[in-house]
Coordinates of N, CA and C and ligand atoms in Angstrom, one line a residue:
M611 N 26.5 21.8 35.7 CA 25.8 23.0 35.2 C 25.5 24.0 36.3
S612 N 25.8 25.3 36.1 CA 25.6 26.3 37.1 C 24.1 26.5 37.5
I613 N 23.9 27.0 38.7 CA 22.5 27.2 39.1 C 21.9 28.3 38.1
Y614 N 22.7 29.2 37.7 CA 22.2 30.3 36.7 C 21.7 29.7 35.4
S615 N 22.5 28.8 34.8 CA 22.0 28.2 33.5 C 20.9 27.3 33.8
Q616 N 20.8 26.6 34.9 CA 19.7 25.7 35.3 C 18.4 26.5 35.4
L617 N 18.5 27.6 36.1 CA 17.3 28.5 36.3 C 16.8 29.0 35.0
L618 N 17.8 29.5 34.2 CA 17.4 30.0 32.9 C 16.7 29.0 32.1
K619 N 17.1 27.8 32.1 CA 16.5 26.7 31.3 C 15.1 26.4 31.8
E620 N 14.9 26.4 33.1 CA 13.6 26.1 33.7 C 12.6 27.2 33.4
L621 N 13.1 28.4 33.4 CA 12.2 29.6 33.3 C 12.0 30.0 31.9
Q622 N 12.9 29.6 31.1 CA 12.9 30.1 29.7 C 11.6 29.8 28.9
Q623 N 11.1 30.8 28.3 CA 10.0 30.6 27.4 C 10.5 30.4 26.0
V624 N 10.7 29.2 25.6 CA 11.1 28.9 24.3 C 10.0 29.1 23.3
K625 N 10.3 29.9 22.2 CA 9.2 30.2 21.2 C 9.1 29.0 20.3
L626 N 7.8 28.8 19.9 CA 7.5 27.7 19.0 C 7.2 28.3 17.6
I627 N 8.0 28.0 16.6 CA 7.7 28.3 15.2 C 7.0 27.0 14.6
A628 N 5.8 27.1 14.2 CA 5.1 26.0 13.6 C 5.4 26.0 12.2
V629 N 6.1 25.0 11.7 CA 6.6 24.9 10.3 C 5.6 24.2 9.5
S630 N 4.9 25.1 8.7 CA 3.7 24.7 7.9 C 4.0 24.4 6.5
K631 N 5.2 24.4 6.1 CA 5.6 24.2 4.7 C 4.9 22.9 4.1
T632 N 4.4 23.0 2.9 CA 3.6 22.0 2.2 C 2.2 21.7 2.7
K633 N 1.9 22.3 3.9 CA 0.6 22.0 4.5 C -0.4 23.1 4.0
P634 N -1.7 22.7 3.9 CA -2.7 23.6 3.5 C -3.1 24.7 4.5
V635 N -3.7 25.8 4.0 CA -4.1 26.9 4.9 C -5.0 26.4 6.0
S636 N -5.8 25.4 5.7 CA -6.8 24.9 6.7 C -6.0 24.3 7.9
A637 N -4.9 23.7 7.7 CA -4.1 23.2 8.8 C -3.5 24.3 9.6
I638 N -3.1 25.4 9.0 CA -2.6 26.5 9.7 C -3.7 27.2 10.5
R639 N -4.8 27.3 9.9 CA -6.0 27.9 10.5 C -6.4 27.1 11.8
E640 N -6.3 25.8 11.7 CA -6.6 25.0 12.9 C -5.7 25.3 14.1
L641 N -4.4 25.4 13.8 CA -3.5 25.8 14.9 C -3.7 27.2 15.4
Y642 N -4.0 28.1 14.4 CA -4.2 29.5 14.7 C -5.4 29.6 15.7
D643 N -6.4 28.8 15.5 CA -7.6 28.9 16.3 C -7.3 28.4 17.7
Q644 N -6.2 27.6 17.9 CA -5.7 27.2 19.2 C -4.8 28.2 19.8
G645 N -4.5 29.3 19.1 CA -3.7 30.3 19.7 C -2.3 30.5 19.1
Q646 N -1.9 29.6 18.2 CA -0.6 29.8 17.6 C -0.5 31.0 16.6
R647 N 0.6 31.8 16.7 CA 0.7 32.9 15.8 C 2.0 32.9 15.0
M648 N 3.0 32.1 15.4 CA 4.2 32.1 14.6 C 4.3 30.9 13.7
F649 N 4.4 31.2 12.4 CA 4.5 30.1 11.4 C 5.7 30.2 10.6
G650 N 6.3 29.1 10.2 CA 7.5 29.1 9.4 C 7.3 28.4 8.1
E651 N 7.8 29.0 7.0 CA 7.8 28.5 5.7 C 9.2 28.5 5.1
N652 N 9.4 27.6 4.1 CA 10.8 27.6 3.5 C 10.8 28.1 2.1
K653 N 9.6 28.4 1.5 CA 9.5 28.9 0.1 C 8.8 30.2 0.0
V654 N 9.3 31.1 -0.7 CA 8.8 32.4 -0.8 C 7.4 32.4 -1.4
Q655 N 7.2 31.8 -2.5 CA 5.9 31.8 -3.2 C 4.8 31.2 -2.3
E656 N 5.1 30.1 -1.6 CA 4.2 29.5 -0.7 C 3.8 30.4 0.4
M657 N 4.8 31.1 1.0 CA 4.5 32.0 2.1 C 3.6 33.1 1.6
V658 N 3.9 33.7 0.5 CA 3.1 34.8 -0.1 C 1.7 34.4 -0.3
D659 N 1.5 33.2 -0.9 CA 0.1 32.7 -1.1 C -0.7 32.5 0.2
K660 N 0.0 31.9 1.1 CA -0.7 31.6 2.4 C -1.0 32.9 3.2
Q661 N 0.0 33.8 3.2 CA -0.2 35.1 3.9 C -1.4 35.8 3.4
A662 N -1.6 35.8 2.1 CA -2.8 36.5 1.5 C -4.1 35.9 2.0
Q663 N -4.1 34.6 2.4 CA -5.4 34.0 2.7 C -5.6 33.9 4.2
L664 N -4.7 34.3 5.0 CA -4.8 34.1 6.4 C -4.8 35.4 7.2
P665 N -5.2 35.3 8.5 CA -5.3 36.5 9.3 C -4.0 37.3 9.4
K666 N -4.1 38.6 9.4 CA -2.9 39.5 9.3 C -2.1 39.5 10.6
D667 N -2.6 39.0 11.7 CA -1.7 39.0 12.9 C -0.8 37.8 13.0
I668 N -0.8 37.0 11.9 CA 0.2 35.9 11.9 C 1.6 36.4 11.7
E669 N 2.6 35.9 12.5 CA 4.0 36.3 12.3 C 4.6 35.2 11.3
W670 N 5.0 35.7 10.2 CA 5.6 34.7 9.2 C 7.1 34.7 9.3
H671 N 7.7 33.5 9.5 CA 9.1 33.3 9.6 C 9.6 32.5 8.4
L672 N 10.6 33.1 7.7 CA 11.2 32.5 6.5 C 12.4 31.7 7.0
I673 N 12.3 30.3 6.9 CA 13.3 29.5 7.5 C 14.2 28.8 6.4
G674 N 13.8 28.9 5.1 CA 14.6 28.2 4.1 C 15.5 29.1 3.3
H675 N 16.3 28.5 2.5 CA 17.3 29.3 1.7 C 16.5 30.4 0.9
L676 N 17.0 31.6 0.9 CA 16.4 32.7 0.3 C 17.3 33.3 -0.9
Q677 N 16.7 33.4 -2.1 CA 17.4 34.0 -3.2 C 17.2 35.5 -3.2
T678 N 18.3 36.2 -3.5 CA 18.2 37.7 -3.4 C 17.0 38.3 -4.2
N679 N 16.8 37.7 -5.4 CA 15.8 38.2 -6.3 C 14.4 38.0 -5.8
K680 N 14.2 37.2 -4.7 CA 12.9 37.0 -4.2 C 12.6 37.7 -2.9
V681 N 13.5 38.5 -2.4 CA 13.3 39.2 -1.1 C 12.2 40.1 -1.2
K682 N 12.1 40.8 -2.4 CA 11.0 41.8 -2.5 C 9.6 41.4 -2.3
Y683 N 9.4 40.1 -2.5 CA 8.0 39.6 -2.4 C 7.6 39.4 -0.9
I684 N 8.5 39.2 0.0 CA 8.2 39.0 1.4 C 8.5 40.2 2.3
A685 N 9.3 41.1 1.7 CA 9.7 42.3 2.5 C 8.5 43.1 3.2
P686 N 7.4 43.2 2.5 CA 6.3 44.0 3.1 C 5.7 43.4 4.4
F687 N 5.9 42.1 4.6 CA 5.1 41.5 5.7 C 6.0 40.5 6.6
V688 N 7.1 40.0 6.1 CA 7.8 38.9 6.9 C 8.2 39.4 8.3
A689 N 8.0 38.6 9.3 CA 8.3 38.9 10.6 C 9.8 38.7 10.9
M690 N 10.4 37.6 10.4 CA 11.8 37.3 10.7 C 12.3 36.4 9.6
I691 N 13.5 36.7 9.2 CA 14.2 35.8 8.2 C 15.3 35.1 8.9
H692 N 15.2 33.7 9.1 CA 16.2 32.9 9.8 C 17.4 32.6 9.0
S693 N 17.3 32.7 7.7 CA 18.3 32.0 6.9 C 19.2 32.9 6.1
V694 N 19.7 34.0 6.8 CA 20.6 34.9 6.2 C 22.0 34.2 6.1
D695 N 22.5 33.9 4.9 CA 23.7 33.2 4.8 C 24.7 33.9 3.8
S696 N 24.5 35.2 3.6 CA 25.6 35.9 2.9 C 25.4 37.4 3.2
L697 N 26.5 38.2 3.0 CA 26.4 39.6 3.2 C 25.5 40.2 2.1
R698 N 25.6 39.7 0.9 CA 24.8 40.2 -0.2 C 23.3 40.0 0.0
L699 N 22.9 38.9 0.6 CA 21.5 38.7 1.0 C 21.1 39.7 2.0
L700 N 21.9 39.9 3.0 CA 21.6 40.9 4.1 C 21.4 42.3 3.5
Q701 N 22.3 42.6 2.6 CA 22.2 44.0 1.9 C 20.9 44.1 1.1
E702 N 20.5 43.0 0.5 CA 19.3 43.0 -0.3 C 18.0 43.1 0.6
I703 N 18.1 42.4 1.7 CA 16.9 42.5 2.7 C 16.9 43.9 3.2
N704 N 18.0 44.5 3.5 CA 18.1 45.9 4.0 C 17.4 46.9 3.0
K705 N 17.8 46.7 1.7 CA 17.3 47.6 0.6 C 15.8 47.5 0.5
E706 N 15.3 46.2 0.5 CA 13.8 46.0 0.3 C 13.1 46.5 1.5
A707 N 13.6 46.3 2.7 CA 13.0 46.7 3.9 C 12.9 48.3 3.9
A708 N 13.9 48.9 3.5 CA 13.9 50.4 3.4 C 12.8 50.9 2.5
K709 N 12.6 50.2 1.3 CA 11.5 50.6 0.4 C 10.2 50.5 1.1
C710 N 10.0 49.5 2.0 CA 8.7 49.3 2.7 C 8.7 50.1 4.0
Q711 N 9.7 50.9 4.2 CA 9.9 51.7 5.5 C 9.7 50.7 6.7
R712 N 10.4 49.6 6.6 CA 10.4 48.7 7.7 C 11.8 48.4 8.2
V713 N 11.9 47.8 9.4 CA 13.1 47.2 9.9 C 12.8 45.7 10.0
I714 N 13.5 44.9 9.2 CA 13.2 43.4 9.2 C 14.2 42.7 10.2
K715 N 13.6 41.9 11.0 CA 14.4 41.1 12.0 C 15.1 39.9 11.2
V716 N 16.3 39.7 11.5 CA 17.0 38.6 10.8 C 17.9 37.8 11.7
L717 N 18.1 36.5 11.4 CA 19.1 35.6 12.1 C 20.1 35.2 11.1
L718 N 21.3 35.0 11.6 CA 22.4 34.5 10.7 C 22.4 33.0 10.8
Q719 N 22.3 32.4 9.6 CA 22.4 30.9 9.6 C 23.8 30.5 9.6
M720 N 24.2 29.7 10.6 CA 25.5 29.2 10.7 C 25.6 27.7 10.3
H721 N 26.7 27.4 9.7 CA 27.0 26.0 9.2 C 27.6 25.3 10.4
V722 N 26.8 24.4 11.1 CA 27.4 23.6 12.1 C 27.4 22.1 11.9
A723 N 26.5 21.7 10.9 CA 26.4 20.3 10.6 C 27.5 19.7 9.8
K724 N 27.6 18.4 9.9 CA 28.7 17.7 9.1 C 28.4 17.7 7.6
E725 N 27.1 17.7 7.3 CA 26.8 17.6 5.8 C 27.2 18.8 5.0
E726 N 27.7 18.5 3.8 CA 28.2 19.6 2.9 C 27.0 20.4 2.4
T727 N 25.8 19.7 2.3 CA 24.7 20.4 1.6 C 24.0 21.5 2.3
K728 N 24.2 21.5 3.7 CA 23.4 22.4 4.4 C 24.0 23.8 4.3
F729 N 23.1 24.8 4.1 CA 23.5 26.2 3.9 C 24.0 26.7 5.2
G730 N 24.7 27.8 5.2 CA 25.1 28.5 6.4 C 26.5 29.1 6.3
L731 N 26.8 30.0 7.2 CA 28.0 30.8 7.2 C 29.1 30.0 7.9
N732 N 30.4 30.2 7.5 CA 31.5 29.8 8.4 C 31.9 31.0 9.2
M733 N 32.9 30.8 10.1 CA 33.3 31.9 11.0 C 33.9 33.1 10.3
S734 N 34.6 32.9 9.2 CA 35.2 34.1 8.6 C 34.1 34.9 7.9
E735 N 33.1 34.2 7.3 CA 32.0 34.9 6.7 C 31.2 35.7 7.8
L736 N 31.1 35.0 8.9 CA 30.4 35.7 10.0 C 31.1 37.0 10.5
E737 N 32.4 36.9 10.6 CA 33.2 38.0 11.1 C 33.0 39.2 10.1
E738 N 33.0 38.9 8.8 CA 32.8 39.9 7.8 C 31.5 40.6 7.9
I739 N 30.4 39.8 8.1 CA 29.1 40.4 8.2 C 29.0 41.3 9.5
L740 N 29.6 40.8 10.6 CA 29.5 41.5 11.8 C 30.2 42.8 11.7
A741 N 31.4 42.8 11.1 CA 32.2 44.0 11.0 C 31.4 45.1 10.2
Y742 N 30.7 44.6 9.2 CA 29.9 45.4 8.3 C 28.7 46.0 9.1
Y743 N 28.1 45.1 9.9 CA 26.9 45.5 10.6 C 27.2 46.5 11.7
I744 N 28.3 46.4 12.4 CA 28.5 47.3 13.6 C 29.3 48.5 13.2
A745 N 29.8 48.6 12.0 CA 30.5 49.8 11.6 C 29.7 51.1 11.8
P746 N 30.3 52.1 12.4 CA 29.5 53.3 12.7 C 28.8 53.9 11.5
D747 N 29.3 53.7 10.3 CA 28.7 54.3 9.1 C 27.9 53.2 8.3
S748 N 27.5 52.2 9.1 CA 26.9 51.0 8.4 C 25.6 51.5 7.7
E749 N 25.4 51.0 6.5 CA 24.2 51.3 5.7 C 23.1 50.4 6.2
L750 N 23.4 49.4 7.0 CA 22.4 48.4 7.3 C 21.4 48.8 8.4
K751 N 20.6 49.9 8.1 CA 19.7 50.5 9.1 C 18.4 49.8 9.1
N752 N 18.0 49.1 8.1 CA 16.7 48.5 8.0 C 16.6 47.0 8.2
V753 N 17.7 46.5 8.8 CA 17.7 45.1 9.3 C 18.2 45.1 10.8
E754 N 17.6 44.2 11.5 CA 17.9 44.1 12.9 C 18.4 42.7 13.2
L755 N 19.7 42.6 13.6 CA 20.3 41.3 13.8 C 19.8 40.7 15.2
C756 N 19.0 39.7 15.2 CA 18.4 39.2 16.4 C 19.0 37.9 16.9
G757 N 19.8 37.3 16.2 CA 20.4 36.0 16.7 C 21.0 35.1 15.6
V758 N 21.0 33.8 15.9 CA 21.6 32.9 15.0 C 20.6 31.7 14.8
M759 N 20.8 31.0 13.7 CA 20.0 29.8 13.4 C 20.9 28.7 12.8
G760 N 20.6 27.5 13.1 CA 21.3 26.4 12.6 C 20.6 25.1 12.6
M761 N 21.1 24.1 11.8 CA 20.6 22.8 11.8 C 21.7 21.8 12.1
A762 N 21.3 20.8 12.9 CA 22.3 19.7 13.3 C 22.3 18.7 12.2
T763 N 23.3 17.9 12.2 CA 23.4 16.8 11.3 C 22.3 15.8 11.4
F764 N 21.8 15.3 10.3 CA 20.7 14.3 10.4 C 21.3 12.9 10.8
T765 N 21.3 12.6 12.0 CA 21.9 11.4 12.5 C 21.2 10.9 13.8
D766 N 21.4 9.6 14.1 CA 20.8 9.1 15.4 C 21.9 9.3 16.5
D767 N 23.0 9.7 16.1 CA 24.1 9.9 17.1 C 23.8 11.1 17.9
T768 N 23.3 11.0 19.1 CA 22.9 12.2 19.9 C 24.1 13.0 20.3
Q769 N 25.3 12.4 20.5 CA 26.4 13.1 20.9 C 26.8 14.2 19.8
I770 N 26.7 13.7 18.6 CA 27.0 14.7 17.5 C 26.0 15.8 17.4
V771 N 24.7 15.5 17.6 CA 23.7 16.5 17.5 C 23.9 17.5 18.7
K772 N 24.1 17.0 19.9 CA 24.3 17.8 21.1 C 25.5 18.8 20.9
S773 N 26.6 18.2 20.4 CA 27.8 19.0 20.3 C 27.6 20.1 19.2
E774 N 26.8 19.8 18.2 CA 26.6 20.9 17.2 C 25.7 22.0 17.7
F775 N 24.7 21.6 18.5 CA 23.8 22.6 19.1 C 24.7 23.5 20.1
K776 N 25.6 22.8 20.8 CA 26.4 23.6 21.8 C 27.3 24.5 21.0
Q777 N 27.8 24.0 19.9 CA 28.7 24.9 19.0 C 27.9 26.1 18.6
L778 N 26.6 25.9 18.1 CA 25.8 27.1 17.7 C 25.6 28.0 18.8
H779 N 25.3 27.5 20.0 CA 25.0 28.4 21.1 C 26.3 29.1 21.5
D780 N 27.4 28.5 21.4 CA 28.7 29.2 21.7 C 28.9 30.3 20.8
I781 N 28.5 30.1 19.5 CA 28.7 31.2 18.5 C 27.7 32.3 18.9
F782 N 26.5 32.0 19.3 CA 25.5 33.0 19.7 C 26.1 33.9 20.8
L783 N 26.7 33.2 21.8 CA 27.3 33.9 23.0 C 28.5 34.8 22.5
Y784 N 29.3 34.2 21.7 CA 30.5 34.9 21.1 C 30.1 36.2 20.5
I785 N 29.0 36.2 19.7 CA 28.5 37.4 19.0 C 27.9 38.4 20.1
K786 N 27.1 37.8 20.9 CA 26.4 38.6 21.9 C 27.3 39.3 22.8
N787 N 28.3 38.6 23.3 CA 29.3 39.2 24.3 C 30.4 40.0 23.7
G788 N 30.8 39.6 22.5 CA 31.9 40.2 21.8 C 31.5 41.4 20.9
Y789 N 30.4 41.4 20.3 CA 30.0 42.4 19.3 C 28.7 43.2 19.7
L790 N 27.7 42.5 20.2 CA 26.4 43.1 20.3 C 25.9 43.2 21.8
F791 N 26.9 43.4 22.7 CA 26.6 43.5 24.1 C 25.6 44.6 24.5
N792 N 25.6 45.6 23.6 CA 24.7 46.8 23.8 C 23.4 46.7 23.0
K793 N 23.1 45.5 22.5 CA 21.9 45.3 21.7 C 21.0 44.2 22.3
P794 N 20.1 44.5 23.2 CA 19.2 43.5 23.9 C 18.4 42.7 22.9
S795 N 18.2 43.2 21.7 CA 17.4 42.5 20.7 C 18.1 41.3 20.1
F796 N 19.5 41.3 20.3 CA 20.2 40.1 19.9 C 20.0 39.0 21.0
C797 N 19.0 38.2 20.8 CA 18.7 37.3 21.9 C 18.2 35.9 21.5
E798 N 18.2 35.7 20.2 CA 17.6 34.4 19.7 C 18.6 33.4 19.2
C799 N 18.4 32.2 19.6 CA 19.2 31.0 19.1 C 18.2 30.0 18.6
S800 N 18.0 30.1 17.3 CA 16.9 29.3 16.6 C 17.5 27.9 16.3
M801 N 17.2 26.9 17.1 CA 17.7 25.6 16.8 C 16.7 24.5 17.4
G802 N 16.6 23.4 16.7 CA 15.7 22.3 17.2 C 14.6 22.1 16.2
M803 N 14.3 20.9 15.8 CA 13.2 20.5 14.9 C 12.5 19.3 15.6
S804 N 11.6 18.7 14.9 CA 10.7 17.7 15.5 C 11.6 16.6 16.2
Q805 N 12.6 16.2 15.6 CA 13.4 15.0 16.1 C 14.4 15.4 17.2
D806 N 14.8 16.7 17.3 CA 15.9 17.0 18.2 C 15.6 18.2 19.0
Y807 N 14.4 18.7 19.1 CA 14.1 19.9 19.8 C 14.5 19.9 21.3
A808 N 14.3 18.7 22.0 CA 14.5 18.6 23.4 C 16.0 18.8 23.7
M809 N 16.9 18.2 22.8 CA 18.3 18.4 23.0 C 18.7 19.9 22.7
A810 N 18.0 20.5 21.7 CA 18.3 21.9 21.4 C 18.0 22.8 22.6
I811 N 16.8 22.5 23.2 CA 16.4 23.3 24.4 C 17.4 23.2 25.5
D812 N 17.9 21.9 25.7 CA 18.9 21.7 26.7 C 20.2 22.5 26.5
E813 N 20.5 22.7 25.2 CA 21.7 23.5 24.8 C 21.5 25.0 24.7
G814 N 20.3 25.4 25.0 CA 20.1 26.9 25.1 C 19.2 27.5 23.9
S815 N 18.5 26.7 23.2 CA 17.6 27.2 22.2 C 16.6 28.2 22.7
T816 N 16.3 29.2 22.0 CA 15.2 30.1 22.4 C 14.0 30.0 21.4
M817 N 14.2 29.4 20.2 CA 13.2 29.2 19.2 C 13.3 27.8 18.6
V818 N 12.3 27.0 18.7 CA 12.3 25.7 18.0 C 11.4 25.8 16.8
R819 N 11.8 25.1 15.7 CA 11.1 25.1 14.4 C 10.5 23.7 14.2
I820 N 9.3 23.5 14.5 CA 8.7 22.2 14.5 C 7.6 22.0 13.4
G821 N 7.8 21.1 12.5 CA 6.8 20.8 11.5 C 6.1 19.5 11.6
S822 N 6.8 18.4 11.3 CA 6.1 17.1 11.2 C 5.4 16.7 12.5
L823 N 6.0 17.0 13.6 CA 5.4 16.6 14.9 C 4.0 17.2 15.1
L824 N 3.9 18.4 14.5 CA 2.6 19.2 14.7 C 1.6 18.8 13.6
F825 N 2.1 18.7 12.3 CA 1.2 18.7 11.2 C 1.2 17.3 10.5
G826 N 2.0 16.4 11.0 CA 2.2 15.0 10.4 C 3.3 15.1 9.3
D827 N 3.6 13.9 8.8 CA 4.7 13.8 7.9 C 4.4 14.5 6.6
R828 N 5.4 15.0 5.9 CA 5.3 15.6 4.6 C 5.5 14.6 3.6
N829 N 4.9 14.7 2.4 CA 5.1 13.7 1.4 C 6.4 13.9 0.7
Ligands
LIG221 C1 11.3 21.7 7.5 C2 12.1 22.5 8.4 C3 11.9 22.4 9.8 C4 10.9 21.5 10.5 O1 11.3 20.2 10.3 P1 10.5 19.0 11.1 O2 11.4 17.9 11.1 O3 9.3 18.7 10.2 O4 10.1 19.5 12.4 C5 12.8 23.2 10.6 N1 13.7 24.0 10.1 C6 13.9 24.1 8.8 C7 15.0 25.0 8.3 C8 13.1 23.3 7.9 O5 13.4 23.5 6.6

């Protein structure tokens, strides 16, 4: 490893998204009182309900699959959407953000795991979205592409997990250096959960999404 990447790793401030899905507002409040401000939810209705009951300086991160017809409910307040997995969804977020006179930060969810079931873009879908986003006459003025997100395969085989995180980080660099070199806001690589966050940080994660380790197991 080069001294450059070693230093970056040591000095890097990895952001913690506290994943509060299925947990009550009292549990969120408890972490809030300890200073945590970034919380992640995977369901729109649950996020909307909690947002209404909690302090307004919380940054809400949508990390689960998002249906286009539900974007309008979170567009007024959501801080970042990690799970953009189609051009159609990106266009819908853009439309609803415009209605709220906002620019919504988004991450592109990439498919790197072996499992069929996990959502995410493949490389050709990624290229299509990027071409659309960087076009001089792009309509996508109310979304800001801030990085990529992904999940590793659920396995005890650390070699597989590590290689999938590396693959996601390589995609991050490919976009940053090849397409968005003039956009400093493209800087996030959202990867790592309770079981694998240390490996994700080793591979260059800038945001970890941690639930059960903080809040206990979900039923
Ligand atoms: C639930 C969830 C997490 C957190 O998982 P834990 O194993 O509880 O840390 C992270 N990312 C996504 C997309 C999730 O749905």
